[in-house]
Amino acid sequence: MKRINKFFILFIFMMFVSFGVTWEALQSKWVGDQVSRIFTSYLESKFNATATFENLEFRVYPPGAEIQNLKFAGEEGDIQFLVNATSLGVFFNAFDVFKTDFVIEEIILEDADISIVQNQKAKKISKSTSTLSMEDVRNKIFETINLLPISRLSIKDVKLSWNQEVSTFVRFLKVTKGDESIGVVSAIDSLKIEKYKNYLNQIDGFAFDLSILKERIYIENLEINSDLGKVDLSGSLINYLDPLKAKFDLRLMGALPLKSLHDWLDFDKIGKLEKGVAKVSGKIKGIGKKFETNLTVELEDFVTDFVYGEKAHAKIKINNEKIIFQEFELIHKKQKLSLINPFEFLDLKTGKFVEEPIVVNANSMQMNNCLLYTSPSPRCLLYTS
């Protein structure tokens, strides 16, 4: 029995020694150079790309390897890409090594700069000669993703740019592949799109949780932060790859400073929103460029060039043509004001402001409040008490 114990102890000792020697060998520069050579050769043959890195470190738990200071460059068709990353980790489930179809559990990219450039001439040609329908494109995307032997992709602190037209800083992004859907959770600190820079410059960051299917996208939560305000959206998108046919049904809730509306709507010459916080809730529905929004707005301690007050309640309808006030009630101490008939606040196509009389019921309203705003036309405001 003692002899068996000695052999067992010796066997365990030899196993640890062998593991230690193997582990040290894997960490050696020679192994790293060999892996780098094989890795680069594979990329050149399959993807017309090159890659170099400074160090390769294997890990026991979670099982995998981490590549440090990676430089990756290549091209695919008319697209060229360049990646500089401090760290790229590839990890797998230890039990998967016994399976026929090996799957990477997770790829983690950290502290990276990714630049993608598309040849503009080729871009125009591809647009004009493309015969694929949106459904074909969508199916192709999902087929490609399903073929990738990766369960999860994580990105942390990555700067991404496309043709100098789009740039963003991704604080974190996690993409999880399911059987019939793709889950995406992310936080983006900035997003710049040259075409929409006047609007996006006002946004400090996004955070979202999406579930992407072939037919639709479910938005569990989309958080938009701007200045001191925040807006949360949830709902669904159908035909999301076709801007003209995309159908959306969203719920909205948020709070934002009144004066921040000047960043989105150009009516500075008409009057200013000086102070106050607006709490907003409602729904947004539409197809393509046509939309309709029905909002409920609660105001507190607000001052504007139109009226001021301690509290106000409004129901507002917005579409791609007009902003219409359907209801409005104001309270300031003993002063009370309520809208009798809906009125058009702003025509978004012509930019014209309050073309019809505004009829309200006013009780104990002070003149410096109910007549705070006057237009060039005396028909703009009509009060009854």
XYZ file of C-alpha atoms in Angstrom:
385
model
C 0.000 0.000 0.000
C 2.853 2.348 0.867
C 4.549 1.463 -2.451
C 1.327 2.348 -4.330
C 1.113 5.684 -2.473
C 4.724 6.457 -3.387
C 4.105 5.711 -7.049
C 0.954 7.811 -6.973
C 2.766 10.754 -5.376
C 5.606 10.378 -7.883
C 3.092 10.317 -10.749
C 1.369 13.503 -9.517
C 4.760 15.175 -9.054
C 5.797 14.281 -12.621
C 2.476 15.605 -13.931
C 3.062 18.967 -12.242
C 6.654 19.109 -13.498
C 5.546 18.264 -17.051
C 2.778 20.862 -16.886
C 5.219 23.467 -15.569
C 7.789 22.767 -18.286
C 5.091 22.812 -20.986
C 3.630 26.029 -19.615
C 7.017 27.761 -19.576
C 7.644 26.559 -23.132
C 4.320 27.998 -24.277
C 5.253 31.354 -22.762
C 8.651 31.402 -24.479
C 9.588 33.840 -27.237
C 10.247 30.972 -29.661
C 6.660 29.677 -29.358
C 5.348 33.217 -29.693
C 7.361 33.722 -32.877
C 6.097 30.439 -34.333
C 2.468 31.276 -33.528
C 2.950 34.752 -35.004
C 4.352 33.267 -38.221
C 1.496 30.743 -38.575
C -1.108 33.362 -37.653
C 0.224 35.869 -40.185
C 0.488 33.223 -42.914
C -3.125 32.193 -42.337
C -4.385 35.781 -42.474
C -2.470 36.509 -45.675
C -3.840 33.432 -47.441
C -7.446 33.715 -46.260
C -8.110 37.430 -45.737
C -5.328 39.270 -47.592
C -4.298 40.700 -44.229
C -1.171 40.991 -42.091
C -0.764 40.971 -38.323
C 2.052 41.521 -35.868
C 2.118 41.478 -32.070
C 4.665 41.901 -29.297
C 3.654 39.200 -26.851
C 1.498 36.096 -26.594
C 0.382 34.936 -23.154
C -1.522 31.694 -22.517
C -4.023 31.433 -19.672
C -5.199 28.467 -17.656
C -8.497 30.004 -16.485
C -10.423 30.946 -18.378
C -8.658 28.757 -20.975
C -7.283 30.824 -23.827
C -4.598 33.226 -24.935
C -4.046 36.980 -24.912
C -2.219 38.813 -27.683
C -0.652 42.112 -26.628
C 0.057 45.189 -28.770
C -1.562 43.840 -31.921
C -1.370 45.536 -35.328
C -3.740 44.154 -37.923
C -4.165 45.481 -41.476
C -5.859 44.172 -44.589
C -8.422 44.680 -47.301
C -11.551 42.970 -48.530
C -12.768 44.074 -51.942
C -12.938 47.863 -51.946
C -12.601 48.117 -48.150
C -9.315 48.633 -46.302
C -9.039 48.290 -42.529
C -6.412 48.916 -39.857
C -6.556 47.787 -36.215
C -4.182 48.802 -33.423
C -5.047 47.125 -30.130
C -3.374 46.908 -26.741
C -4.972 43.525 -26.063
C -6.879 40.814 -27.937
C -8.010 37.819 -25.896
C -9.378 34.553 -27.317
C -11.033 32.222 -24.792
C -12.858 28.908 -25.047
C -14.760 26.411 -22.950
C -12.455 23.581 -21.854
C -15.171 20.982 -22.614
C -15.466 22.181 -26.225
C -12.102 20.630 -27.129
C -13.879 17.255 -27.122
C -16.460 18.416 -29.676
C -16.175 18.105 -33.431
C -17.200 21.722 -34.049
C -14.877 23.807 -31.924
C -16.383 27.139 -30.845
C -14.594 30.153 -29.378
C -16.394 31.116 -26.180
C -15.400 34.803 -26.255
C -13.137 37.269 -28.025
C -12.211 40.375 -26.025
C -10.735 43.443 -27.735
C -9.460 46.218 -25.454
C -8.015 49.697 -25.896
C -8.057 49.740 -29.698
C -8.219 52.075 -32.679
C -10.081 50.700 -35.712
C -10.047 52.570 -39.022
C -12.110 51.445 -42.035
C -11.814 53.126 -45.433
C -13.905 52.365 -48.507
C -12.810 53.457 -51.966
C -15.313 56.143 -52.977
C -15.375 55.195 -56.682
C -15.951 51.554 -55.830
C -18.577 52.643 -53.323
C -20.548 54.446 -56.053
C -20.199 51.506 -58.440
C -21.341 48.993 -55.808
C -24.404 51.149 -55.070
C -25.406 51.410 -58.706
C -24.784 47.758 -59.635
C -26.123 46.075 -56.506
C -29.078 43.772 -57.273
C -29.522 42.279 -53.817
C -32.798 43.005 -52.072
C -32.887 44.075 -48.427
C -34.162 40.605 -47.541
C -31.194 39.005 -49.353
C -28.778 41.297 -47.524
C -30.376 40.475 -44.180
C -30.262 36.725 -44.845
C -26.647 36.965 -45.972
C -25.659 38.792 -42.790
C -27.291 36.183 -40.548
C -25.833 33.286 -42.557
C -22.343 34.767 -42.200
C -22.759 35.343 -38.472
C -24.050 31.797 -37.908
C -20.982 30.378 -39.678
C -18.599 32.228 -37.382
C -17.338 29.854 -34.621
C -17.698 32.562 -31.954
C -20.271 32.713 -29.148
C -19.520 36.171 -27.796
C -17.575 39.293 -28.768
C -16.639 41.941 -26.193
C -15.130 45.347 -26.945
C -13.819 47.822 -24.386
C -12.523 51.364 -24.973
C -12.387 51.250 -28.766
C -12.260 54.195 -31.164
C -13.909 53.413 -34.505
C -13.885 55.496 -37.699
C -15.328 54.927 -41.171
C -14.184 57.004 -44.165
C -13.815 60.045 -41.880
C -17.619 60.310 -42.183
C -18.455 58.330 -39.060
C -16.503 58.128 -35.819
C -17.371 56.895 -32.346
C -15.834 55.856 -29.050
C -17.224 52.588 -27.724
C -16.863 52.357 -23.958
C -18.075 48.780 -24.036
C -19.905 46.495 -26.436
C -20.984 42.892 -25.946
C -22.432 40.884 -28.830
C -23.893 37.462 -27.974
C -24.939 34.992 -30.658
C -28.109 33.026 -29.967
C -29.924 30.351 -31.976
C -32.135 32.808 -33.881
C -31.110 36.208 -32.552
C -28.150 38.414 -31.709
C -28.005 40.237 -28.394
C -26.189 43.564 -28.271
C -25.439 45.572 -25.123
C -23.319 48.708 -25.432
C -22.398 52.143 -24.110
C -21.081 54.745 -26.566
C -19.595 57.993 -25.318
C -19.718 59.872 -28.605
C -21.072 59.393 -32.109
C -20.198 61.697 -34.983
C -21.824 61.340 -38.405
C -20.907 64.141 -40.781
C -24.356 64.170 -42.379
C -26.125 64.595 -39.008
C -23.464 66.473 -37.052
C -25.760 69.381 -36.136
C -27.984 66.990 -34.169
C -25.487 64.443 -32.866
C -23.141 67.136 -31.522
C -25.785 67.792 -28.861
C -25.677 64.186 -27.604
C -23.121 63.154 -24.994
C -23.608 59.408 -25.260
C -25.801 56.366 -25.827
C -26.445 53.122 -23.980
C -28.583 50.358 -25.425
C -29.752 46.773 -25.036
C -31.017 45.196 -28.271
C -32.211 41.827 -29.489
C -31.765 41.536 -33.269
C -33.798 39.030 -35.281
C -34.093 38.641 -39.033
C -37.467 40.356 -39.167
C -37.179 42.944 -36.410
C -35.136 44.550 -33.663
C -36.464 44.599 -30.113
C -35.185 47.595 -28.176
C -35.149 46.648 -24.518
C -33.702 50.047 -23.672
C -32.054 52.890 -25.559
C -30.737 55.639 -23.303
C -29.728 58.981 -24.833
C -27.819 61.464 -22.681
C -27.545 65.129 -23.596
C -26.357 67.955 -21.374
C -28.283 67.416 -18.096
C -31.097 65.521 -19.771
C -31.820 61.861 -20.430
C -34.313 60.114 -22.713
C -35.160 56.389 -22.612
C -36.666 54.587 -25.582
C -38.011 51.045 -25.914
C -40.001 49.225 -28.577
C -39.415 47.532 -31.905
C -38.246 48.126 -35.481
C -39.419 46.132 -38.520
C -37.669 46.183 -41.943
C -34.813 47.883 -40.157
C -32.359 47.643 -43.085
C -34.586 49.684 -45.403
C -34.736 53.377 -44.361
C -37.810 54.006 -46.560
C -39.841 51.019 -45.312
C -38.628 50.727 -41.729
C -41.600 50.552 -39.373
C -41.075 51.673 -35.786
C -43.191 51.597 -32.657
C -41.419 53.157 -29.685
C -42.199 54.287 -26.156
C -40.417 57.347 -24.807
C -39.735 58.648 -21.324
C -37.263 61.239 -20.118
C -36.394 64.582 -18.605
C -34.406 67.432 -20.090
C -33.749 71.159 -19.583
C -36.154 73.328 -21.570
C -33.368 75.424 -23.075
C -31.822 72.325 -24.675
C -34.740 72.235 -27.150
C -33.065 75.134 -28.966
C -30.348 72.660 -30.007
C -32.942 70.628 -31.911
C -35.521 73.169 -33.103
C -34.598 76.513 -34.626
C -36.983 79.061 -33.105
C -34.501 81.351 -31.298
C -35.771 84.354 -33.268
C -39.340 83.630 -32.161
C -38.724 83.299 -28.467
C -36.421 81.667 -25.921
C -36.899 78.949 -23.338
C -34.826 80.298 -20.471
C -35.355 77.987 -17.506
C -37.144 74.860 -16.373
C -37.197 71.084 -16.666
C -39.540 69.137 -18.908
C -40.589 65.587 -18.029
C -41.730 63.823 -21.180
C -43.528 60.542 -21.912
C -45.246 59.249 -25.009
C -45.174 57.089 -28.121
C -43.501 57.394 -31.510
C -44.875 55.476 -34.493
C -44.103 55.644 -38.174
C -42.840 54.168 -41.422
C -39.729 55.486 -43.138
C -39.556 59.279 -42.941
C -43.190 59.646 -41.868
C -43.800 59.590 -38.137
C -46.262 60.683 -35.486
C -45.416 61.394 -31.872
C -47.903 61.955 -29.070
C -46.256 63.390 -25.971
C -47.341 64.268 -22.467
C -45.167 67.013 -21.001
C -44.954 68.180 -17.386
C -43.098 71.440 -16.645
C -41.790 72.706 -13.305
C -40.502 76.178 -12.350
C -40.133 77.354 -15.929
C -39.457 80.733 -17.530
C -39.880 81.359 -21.253
C -40.469 84.284 -23.602
C -44.066 83.033 -23.917
C -45.227 82.344 -20.354
C -43.777 81.402 -16.977
C -45.129 79.324 -14.112
C -44.658 76.887 -11.275
C -46.322 74.000 -13.088
C -47.696 73.231 -16.516
C -49.199 70.240 -18.262
C -49.290 69.798 -22.042
C -50.227 67.230 -24.664
C -48.305 67.743 -27.877
C -48.587 66.038 -31.251
C -45.539 66.060 -33.531
C -45.244 64.665 -37.058
C -42.875 65.293 -39.941
C -44.845 68.435 -40.853
C -46.138 70.157 -37.710
C -45.968 70.611 -33.936
C -49.470 70.950 -32.491
C -50.439 71.784 -28.896
C -53.600 69.807 -28.160
C -53.833 70.644 -24.455
C -52.072 73.137 -22.198
C -52.664 74.099 -18.565
C -50.549 76.484 -16.486
C -50.522 77.258 -12.758
C -48.490 79.982 -11.081
C -49.640 80.768 -7.530
C -53.229 82.043 -8.066
C -52.792 82.428 -11.803
C -54.360 79.770 -14.016
C -54.446 79.390 -17.770
C -55.886 76.604 -19.940
C -56.018 76.102 -23.690
C -59.522 75.984 -25.176
C -58.717 74.854 -28.735
C -55.643 73.096 -30.137
C -53.220 75.298 -32.081
C -50.327 74.792 -34.475
C -47.141 75.886 -32.739
C -44.678 75.408 -35.596
C -44.852 74.376 -39.255
C -41.695 72.311 -39.729
C -41.784 72.621 -43.524
C -42.175 76.396 -43.825
C -40.738 77.372 -40.441
C -43.802 79.547 -39.793
C -44.815 79.983 -36.168
C -48.374 80.311 -34.739
C -50.367 81.350 -37.790
C -53.774 80.975 -36.105
C -55.166 82.661 -32.943
C -54.498 80.936 -29.626
C -57.711 80.809 -27.579
C -57.305 80.270 -23.836
C -59.242 80.612 -20.607
C -57.320 82.775 -18.126
C -58.094 83.247 -14.426
C -56.273 85.830 -12.291
C -53.482 85.979 -14.859
C -51.099 88.905 -14.530
C -50.540 91.002 -17.635
C -46.774 90.505 -17.517
C -47.393 86.756 -17.819
C -50.348 86.246 -20.155
C -49.049 88.971 -22.510
C -45.385 88.177 -21.988
C -45.101 87.249 -25.640
C -46.622 89.399 -28.406
C -46.283 88.774 -32.121
C -46.232 91.356 -34.927
C -49.846 90.370 -35.613
C -52.400 91.161 -32.868
C -54.425 88.061 -33.867
C -51.741 85.795 -32.452
C -53.146 85.743 -28.909
C -56.770 85.846 -27.861
C -57.722 85.437 -24.203
C -61.103 84.899 -22.595
C -61.738 85.024 -18.869
